[in-house]
GROMACS .gro file of C-alpha atoms in nm:
model
  180
    1MET     CA    1  -8.579 -11.215   1.772
    2ILE     CA    2  -8.485 -11.555   1.658
    3TYR     CA    3  -8.476 -11.677   2.007
    4SER     CA    4  -8.856 -11.609   2.068
    5TYR     CA    5  -8.939 -11.836   1.761
    6ALA     CA    6  -8.716 -12.112   1.846
    7PRO     CA    7  -8.609 -12.121   2.213
    8PHE     CA    8  -8.532 -12.499   2.206
    9LEU     CA    9  -8.222 -12.416   1.980
   10PHE     CA   10  -8.049 -12.188   2.218
   11LYS     CA   11  -7.899 -12.309   2.532
   12GLY     CA   12  -7.798 -12.034   2.810
   13ASP     CA   13  -7.659 -11.712   2.733
   14MET     CA   14  -7.755 -11.581   2.395
   15MET     CA   15  -7.410 -11.413   2.343
   16LYS     CA   16  -7.234 -11.757   2.367
   17LYS     CA   17  -7.019 -11.811   2.060
   18GLU     CA   18  -7.226 -12.110   1.976
   19ASN     CA   19  -7.530 -11.918   1.976
   20ILE     CA   20  -7.415 -11.627   1.769
   21TRP     CA   21  -7.281 -11.893   1.517
   22LEU     CA   22  -7.629 -12.048   1.509
   23ILE     CA   23  -7.794 -11.730   1.442
   24ILE     CA   24  -7.576 -11.653   1.167
   25SER     CA   25  -7.626 -12.007   1.016
   26ILE     CA   26  -7.986 -11.944   1.025
   27LEU     CA   27  -7.963 -11.613   0.876
   28LEU     CA   28  -7.737 -11.731   0.601
   29VAL     CA   29  -7.970 -12.006   0.506
   30ILE     CA   30  -8.270 -11.782   0.515
   31ILE     CA   31  -8.076 -11.526   0.303
   32TRP     CA   32  -7.998 -11.790   0.042
   33MET     CA   33  -8.338 -11.930   0.024
   34VAL     CA   34  -8.504 -11.571  -0.021
   35SER     CA   35  -8.233 -11.508  -0.297
   36VAL     CA   36  -8.293 -11.819  -0.492
   37PHE     CA   37  -8.679 -11.756  -0.460
   38LYS     CA   38  -8.627 -11.401  -0.598
   39LEU     CA   39  -8.422 -11.534  -0.884
   40SER     CA   40  -8.680 -11.787  -0.986
   41GLY     CA   41  -8.956 -11.555  -0.969
   42GLU     CA   42  -8.799 -11.338  -1.256
   43VAL     CA   43  -8.973 -11.362  -1.568
   44SER     CA   44  -8.799 -11.539  -1.845
   45GLU     CA   45  -8.699 -11.217  -2.028
   46VAL     CA   46  -8.553 -11.077  -1.729
   47SER     CA   47  -8.377 -11.390  -1.631
   48GLY     CA   48  -8.244 -11.439  -1.985
   49ASN     CA   49  -8.122 -11.082  -2.026
   50ARG     CA   50  -7.921 -11.113  -1.678
   51SER     CA   51  -7.743 -11.444  -1.789
   52GLY     CA   52  -7.709 -11.318  -2.139
   53GLY     CA   53  -7.545 -10.997  -2.048
   54PHE     CA   54  -7.336 -11.171  -1.789
   55ILE     CA   55  -7.195 -11.421  -2.087
   56SER     CA   56  -7.162 -11.125  -2.328
   57SER     CA   57  -6.945 -10.933  -2.058
   58ILE     CA   58  -6.702 -11.243  -1.997
   59ILE     CA   59  -6.675 -11.294  -2.409
   60ARG     CA   60  -6.613 -10.928  -2.456
   61PHE     CA   61  -6.351 -10.949  -2.176
   62PHE     CA   62  -6.149 -11.216  -2.337
   63ASN     CA   63  -6.209 -11.106  -2.719
   64ASN     CA   64  -6.277 -10.726  -2.743
   65ASP     CA   65  -6.275 -10.739  -3.130
   66ILE     CA   66  -6.568 -10.994  -3.178
   67SER     CA   67  -6.856 -10.884  -3.417
   68GLU     CA   68  -7.198 -10.806  -3.272
   69ASP     CA   69  -7.327 -11.100  -3.482
   70LYS     CA   70  -7.064 -11.332  -3.345
   71LEU     CA   71  -7.120 -11.225  -2.993
   72GLU     CA   72  -7.492 -11.291  -3.019
   73LYS     CA   73  -7.465 -11.638  -3.158
   74LEU     CA   74  -7.193 -11.728  -2.902
   75THR     CA   75  -7.401 -11.589  -2.631
   76GLU     CA   76  -7.706 -11.774  -2.722
   77SER     CA   77  -7.506 -12.107  -2.780
   78LEU     CA   78  -7.349 -12.075  -2.441
   79GLN     CA   79  -7.663 -11.966  -2.244
   80PRO     CA   80  -7.819 -12.310  -2.156
   81PHE     CA   81  -7.483 -12.437  -2.001
   82VAL     CA   82  -7.405 -12.130  -1.826
   83ARG     CA   83  -7.768 -12.143  -1.678
   84LYS     CA   84  -7.722 -12.488  -1.563
   85CYS     CA   85  -7.392 -12.425  -1.424
   86ALA     CA   86  -7.542 -12.125  -1.210
   87HIS     CA   87  -7.812 -12.378  -1.088
   88PHE     CA   88  -7.546 -12.592  -0.976
   89CYS     CA   89  -7.315 -12.355  -0.815
   90LEU     CA   90  -7.595 -12.159  -0.652
   91TYR     CA   91  -7.742 -12.500  -0.484
   92ALA     CA   92  -7.381 -12.597  -0.403
   93ILE     CA   93  -7.370 -12.291  -0.189
   94GLY     CA   94  -7.713 -12.373  -0.029
   95GLY     CA   95  -7.599 -12.731   0.027
   96PHE     CA   96  -7.294 -12.566   0.237
   97LEU     CA   97  -7.503 -12.329   0.414
   98ILE     CA   98  -7.762 -12.612   0.512
   99TYR     CA   99  -7.523 -12.845   0.622
  100ASN     CA  100  -7.346 -12.607   0.829
  101LEU     CA  101  -7.681 -12.522   1.011
  102VAL     CA  102  -7.760 -12.865   1.055
  103ASN     CA  103  -7.434 -12.948   1.194
  104CYS     CA  104  -7.476 -12.655   1.446
  105ILE     CA  105  -7.822 -12.791   1.559
  106PHE     CA  106  -7.664 -13.111   1.601
  107LYS     CA  107  -7.377 -13.007   1.803
  108ARG     CA  108  -7.616 -12.827   2.044
  109TYR     CA  109  -7.748 -13.167   2.140
  110ASN     CA  110  -7.409 -13.348   2.168
  111ASN     CA  111  -7.467 -13.568   1.874
  112LYS     CA  112  -7.123 -13.557   1.760
  113ASP     CA  113  -7.117 -13.901   1.598
  114SER     CA  114  -7.446 -13.833   1.391
  115TYR     CA  115  -7.251 -13.683   1.074
  116LYS     CA  116  -7.429 -13.927   0.853
  117ASN     CA  117  -7.775 -13.806   0.988
  118CYS     CA  118  -7.646 -13.447   0.928
  119ILE     CA  119  -7.542 -13.540   0.575
  120LEU     CA  120  -7.876 -13.687   0.508
  121ILE     CA  121  -8.097 -13.429   0.669
  122SER     CA  122  -7.905 -13.163   0.491
  123ILE     CA  123  -7.954 -13.331   0.133
  124PHE     CA  124  -8.307 -13.389   0.223
  125ILE     CA  125  -8.389 -13.007   0.299
  126GLY     CA  126  -8.185 -12.908  -0.017
  127VAL     CA  127  -8.378 -13.166  -0.241
  128ILE     CA  128  -8.701 -13.057  -0.113
  129TYR     CA  129  -8.617 -12.686  -0.160
  130ALA     CA  130  -8.509 -12.744  -0.530
  131ILE     CA  131  -8.852 -12.926  -0.582
  132THR     CA  132  -9.041 -12.625  -0.442
  133ASP     CA  133  -8.818 -12.394  -0.627
  134GLU     CA  134  -8.915 -12.569  -0.962
  135LEU     CA  135  -9.298 -12.584  -0.866
  136HIS     CA  136  -9.264 -12.219  -0.785
  137GLN     CA  137  -9.137 -12.151  -1.153
  138LEU     CA  138  -9.446 -12.317  -1.298
  139PHE     CA  139  -9.620 -11.994  -1.176
  140VAL     CA  140  -9.384 -11.748  -1.327
  141SER     CA  141  -9.447 -11.621  -1.679
  142GLY     CA  142  -9.229 -11.771  -1.935
  143ARG     CA  143  -9.055 -12.018  -1.676
  144SER     CA  144  -9.091 -12.381  -1.641
  145GLY     CA  145  -9.028 -12.640  -1.388
  146GLU     CA  146  -8.793 -12.892  -1.487
  147LEU     CA  147  -8.704 -13.222  -1.358
  148ARG     CA  148  -8.356 -13.185  -1.487
  149ASP     CA  149  -8.310 -12.869  -1.307
  150VAL     CA  150  -8.408 -13.061  -0.971
  151PHE     CA  151  -8.135 -13.328  -1.074
  152ILE     CA  152  -7.876 -13.042  -1.119
  153ASP     CA  153  -7.975 -12.861  -0.815
  154SER     CA  154  -7.942 -13.196  -0.622
  155CYS     CA  155  -7.606 -13.257  -0.744
  156GLY     CA  156  -7.500 -12.899  -0.644
  157ILE     CA  157  -7.668 -12.949  -0.296
  158ILE     CA  158  -7.468 -13.293  -0.250
  159LEU     CA  159  -7.138 -13.106  -0.343
  160GLY     CA  160  -7.203 -12.831  -0.100
  161VAL     CA  161  -7.281 -13.059   0.166
  162ALA     CA  162  -6.970 -13.267   0.100
  163ILE     CA  163  -6.736 -12.970   0.098
  164CYS     CA  164  -6.871 -12.833   0.404
  165TYR     CA  165  -6.845 -13.177   0.583
  166LEU     CA  166  -6.491 -13.216   0.463
  167LEU     CA  167  -6.418 -12.855   0.561
  168ILE     CA  168  -6.553 -12.897   0.929
  169LYS     CA  169  -6.371 -13.218   0.958
  170PHE     CA  170  -6.037 -13.086   0.850
  171ILE     CA  171  -6.072 -12.774   1.066
  172SER     CA  172  -6.169 -13.016   1.361
  173LYS     CA  173  -5.848 -13.238   1.299
  174LYS     CA  174  -5.636 -12.910   1.272
  175MET     CA  175  -5.780 -12.785   1.628
  176VAL     CA  176  -5.738 -13.142   1.767
  177SER     CA  177  -5.371 -13.176   1.659
  178LYS     CA  178  -5.306 -12.814   1.784
  179SER     CA  179  -5.431 -12.881   2.132
  180LEU     CA  180  -5.202 -13.195   2.157
   0.00000   0.00000   0.00000
């Protein structure tokens, strides 16, 4: 399947652990990208109802006695902040997944000392995707592409890349110390 489209990525036996991990990494990035595209394609009313419903549920969980009027006002006031946090978190997940994929590809070609390139390429891919995501929203009813959202998304990408890099580094050190 994937092998026929990108045979240069795979070396030797398709069932090798590295090849399976690479396929999983590719699929996770694709799933993340499709999910972001689908969420960005929702008209503003649907998107607003989703985030508003989420916020209302959280408020009700912590304060079941709140009046409908106060709940509505509090939900409205929290919605912009929660939506920006969702942007940040969603793109942090993307940064993590993209770095993992780029790192897998770099490892395939024994570029073990090129972590800086992995970081830069991952951030570049993530930021380009954030820009295209905001451009996509320009064509969705009631939505707008915001430069501020590209910045928030980019910050999320950077955090996700950093977390993945540090996690891989930590696991690698643990594995090296276990083998000694």
